[in-house]
Amino acid sequence: MEPIFTPALHKQRHQFVIDFVKRNRPRKVVDLGCGECSLLKKLKFHREVEVLVGVDIDGAKLKKCMHGLAPIPTDYLQPTYDQLHIELYQGSVTQNDPRLRGFHLVTSIELIEHLTLPDVERFSEVVFGYMIPAEVIISTPNSEYNPLLPGLRGFRHSDHKFEWTRAEFQSWAVKVSSEYGYEVEFTGVGEAPPGQQERVGYCSQIAVFHRLRGRDGCNILFADDAEDLLSYTLLYTVNYPSLHDNNILRRVLVSEVIYWTEKLKRRWREVRTEERDESIVWCQTAAEGDECFRSSECGAEINRLMEHCGRYMAENQEEEVFGTKGQGKQESCRLQRCVSIPLAVLWTSCPKVSALSGNLSNLRHLLTTDPEVKLSQDGSSLLVDLQEQDLEEEGDHDLEDSGYTEVSQCSYSAAQEEDWEPNV
Amino acid sequence: MTGRARARSRGRARGQETIAPGASQAREPTPAPVPPTEGELVGRGRQKGTPGPFSAEAVLQISAGFQQVKLGDRGGRRRDFHDAGINTRQAMEHVKDSKTGSSGDVVPLTANFFRILSRPQWVLYQYHVDYKPQMESRRLRSALLFHHEETLGSARSFDGALLFLPHRLQGKETVLHSETKHGEKVQITITLTNELPPSSPVCIQFYNIIFRRILRILNMQQIGRNYYNPNDPLNIPQHRLTIWPGYTTTILQYESAIMLSTDVSHKVLRSETVLDFMINLRQQCGGQRFPDACSKELIGLIVLTKYNNKTYRIDEIAWDHTPKNTFKKGDSDISFKNYYKSQYNLNISDDNQPLLVSHVKRMGPAGAPPPGPAMLIPELCYLTGLTDKMRADFKIMKDLDHHTKLLPDQREDRLTRFVSNIQRNADAQAELDKWGLNFDKMLLKLSGRILPRERIAQGSRSYEYSQAQADWSKEMRGLPLISSPPLNNWYMFYTSRNSNEAQMLLQNINKVSAPLGIRTQRPVMIEYEDYQESLLRLLQQNVGPETQMLKHLMIVGIDCYHDISAGKRSIGALVASLNNSMSRWYSKCVLQHKGQEIMDGLKMALTGALKDYLKFNNCLPSRIIVYRDGVGDGQLHSVVNYEVSQILESIKSMGHDYVPKLSVVVVKKRISTRFFAHFNGKATNPPPGTVVDTEVTRPEWYDFYIVSQAVRQGSVSPTHYNVVYDTSGLKPDHMQRLTYKLCHMYYNWQGIIRVPAPCQYAHKMAFLVGQSIHKEPHSKLEDLLYYL
């Protein structure tokens, strides 16, 4: 049994990667030998990562675990600008696949010791010579630590093909670095008991490689892409909801706009009814509106918005009377009332709307194509229907007591007798 | 070692949780249920049963198996929401052969069920897997076993001890060898223990697990028990609501076949966090009233978190906690703020928010003590569902209905599309093919019966009503009532603002009361200056068909109401008829606290009702029919095992020679079964009076569905009646018709309602007490219908 590390050793290895990601903010990360995807599941919370890829030879294991990487319900509720795209491949790290080129970070946690030495050779070629990521993290057991693991005979896992000492690992890493143009540092997790660290080193040794030719140089051209075969099988792919998706952006924006306009409308109506009670006809001139909004006590934000809008709101009260004039319209008299809210006001007063749309013309552009909102003809303001919908309030009569409408009578003779009692 | 302990030691969660009715927490009722027995190594799924008071030794395979063998789907201990394993029908001789009625016209219907078509001779093979040496960790067991994919194949299910395969391994016993990480050699012995036919309970549970996998393949999100589609939300921005369309699905053995029952379901989600909600609320009601208002609105609601896929119920708000508080993680203390930052990279911006407390019911890993309450950060939680305040808001409900109320043809269309989507999705189909399963493409066709219209007796006359409307408000006008006490001494309270309206009301009352035979005197008019309204129900009506076919009958209705805000108190209400014309009712309400059985109090109430009946009629009823409402999913078994015996005891207390005929009927309104009638090729709601007692009922129950009410919008939802105890000897047909008749008897509505009148009375009373009174009503009110 391994001595109990706190936190557990595998967690420490993952934490090492996560800390690295937090410091270096790579945007595209691939985990080779991702197994049960536990590292990916942690990395998905670090939204500086935009592309997250996992590769493992065991497709069945991936299939079993892949749904754990799906977005959770709350990811859909308030999407942010962060993007995340996750892909899982079944494939061998000894084979090239063009889809894995151009990553910022490649991690390979406790993987290489499962490969035969010739395969390790091929692995180095694939990772450093073909994928050419900016940074690589490789961890492997440190065999010098093994005597401290009680009850351990042979390797730590039956599938291990080798377990290296620090010197063996470092000589491999240095050789690879000089061959492919990387520099390497060594560290590890799982410290030895006090006083022995120097002698045995970390339980898991880790090498961190940096590509020498500029670390932000993921813009190397991979000219030969077309010739490469796609040797990996794509098992799973998912896009996290993000405001970069125009449909989602529009949906969120329109929701926000409607929320604010509805709030305005309600408030405006309240003010109107108050005024009506005092038998003052409001809105003869739009300028008057300014004052009555200010006097109302409601949230500071909406107050500010109302102030703005009061100045601009113009009530188009048109009474259209269609008599016998024809034109195919049958409504005899329709009261159509609209309030127009200039987009500029909306944009300046609702911080969320402005943050979402970026600029005014973008806001206009996003709103024009949406069927849920109505813009004025020149597209400069939002038309809000003031039609009182609750005029047609028809209560749900289910189980409600009803009043009396009309009286009609029909009576029948009493129901015929039926005897249900079984003969006793 | 007891069966339960043994089950635990084998790393499997067994046993059906017993849920006390009313109380939402698990508690074992007395008499204690027989501990679930092990899935013995016997053939053909015949295991020893768990006989309750009413089940004979020969337990149906379907029922028994569920309690014993549970496949580890997510490893947790889960409640059996399907109430399987409760076999009540066999104890009732008169319905053993047939539980179908006969009256009424046969009508062709479809229901929201799809048949499962598995390939012929489909058998699931159950293996027992043994490790030598013993392996403790379930994960390790799986890993070791799955090294042998070439032997086992890709279609397999393993819960740590039981392995299920759709094919047979070569020998009866297969020995495999694996090696652990540490090089330890392990011998795995796989022994065939069972061949499960498609209808066995394990297989059925199995279908459900596979089906859930399918839904996940379709990229649906699980929230609670159902799956929803997040990619096509319906937004109601004015209320900051988002609705996800989804489906409820259950696969069960129904009367004649195994079927998938699926219904359209909508999940209401809030596109704001709990913190946003709190800030809004504070703005609305001010700092002083805020804590109270906040508790009232939030407690009992279900939240989703930003960092995992779990749902939590808010049980408390910890006002004295903030995200800066610390908790123990491993050996060290860490603040909530730092924990969420380091673990999930989530920033908490408001350091002064209180925390939400959720008492996690789920047990810890086998043997370990249950974890303490979960502390949640409002900023990281989203609300789901509606608050009571929102439910009461007409506008919100209207906007919601607009999106969620589906006409029968829309609903039918969505369901058919759902099943065809599964069939079109290659991955989903591959998963089904792997196991050799398939679903019917068409909704289940079945036939129901429309019960004849009832005659309404009012005063000296009786009349019929329009069946489609299920209402006789027109017909009742101008006829004198059966009995109408004069309104001699009464008050009318009104505000000065409404004095005109008050006068109008008075005039109208005078106008209508004369033809109805109510004598009214002029009231004492009191004008008051107050916004508080005191509502007086004035008109004493008395409408109802007389059910004279059964003499000396007492109908009892029981319902309960869960008062979440007042420390999870539940209120049980019992209403019992006192005369033959069902116009006098005895009522009693009991408050019960956490963990208390609802029948403890209602037993006394029933005794009280019987005594009152004796006083009124000078005799005890010779028949008692109890309609029990408010039984949640998975609670049936405590009604059957516990409540029925309580009722019997209470009857016995009236005298040893008193043996009335008793029927106990469990009434369920919130079900996902839907029926569609077809009219001119279009799906419509079945007319009121439609009874279904075949195909979609359960073979082990004496149950039926009645559509009693008419709805104006959306699809009608039938009511499910499950007769769990019956010594009345009434034919099923009579039981159905009596139930339907009772749906006509509600005092306050001149139409047919969803449930028998006593259930509705009990509901109203429990609601009133739970919402407003909060204590037991005075005993003087016991025989008045004051609670309507």
Coordinates of C-alpha atoms in Angstrom, one line a residue, chain A residues 32 55-58 89-97 100 111 115 119 122-123 126 131 231-233:
Chain A
L32 CA -2.8 12.2 -23.4
V55 CA -6.9 11.0 -25.9
D56 CA -6.9 7.4 -24.6
I57 CA -6.4 4.0 -26.2
D58 CA -9.3 2.6 -24.2
Y89 CA -10.4 10.7 -29.2
Q90 CA -9.7 7.0 -29.1
G91 CA -6.2 6.5 -30.4
S92 CA -2.6 5.7 -29.6
V93 CA 0.0 8.2 -28.6
T94 CA 2.5 6.5 -30.9
Q95 CA 0.5 7.7 -34.0
N96 CA 0.2 11.1 -35.6
D97 CA -3.1 12.8 -36.0
L100 CA -3.7 17.3 -32.3
L111 CA 1.5 7.5 -19.1
L115 CA 4.7 2.1 -23.1
D119 CA 7.0 3.1 -28.0
R122 CA 7.8 7.0 -31.0
F123 CA 5.8 8.9 -28.4
V126 CA 4.7 12.3 -32.0
M131 CA 2.3 17.9 -32.4
S231 CA -5.7 7.9 -37.2
Y232 CA -7.7 8.8 -34.1
T233 CA -11.4 8.1 -33.7

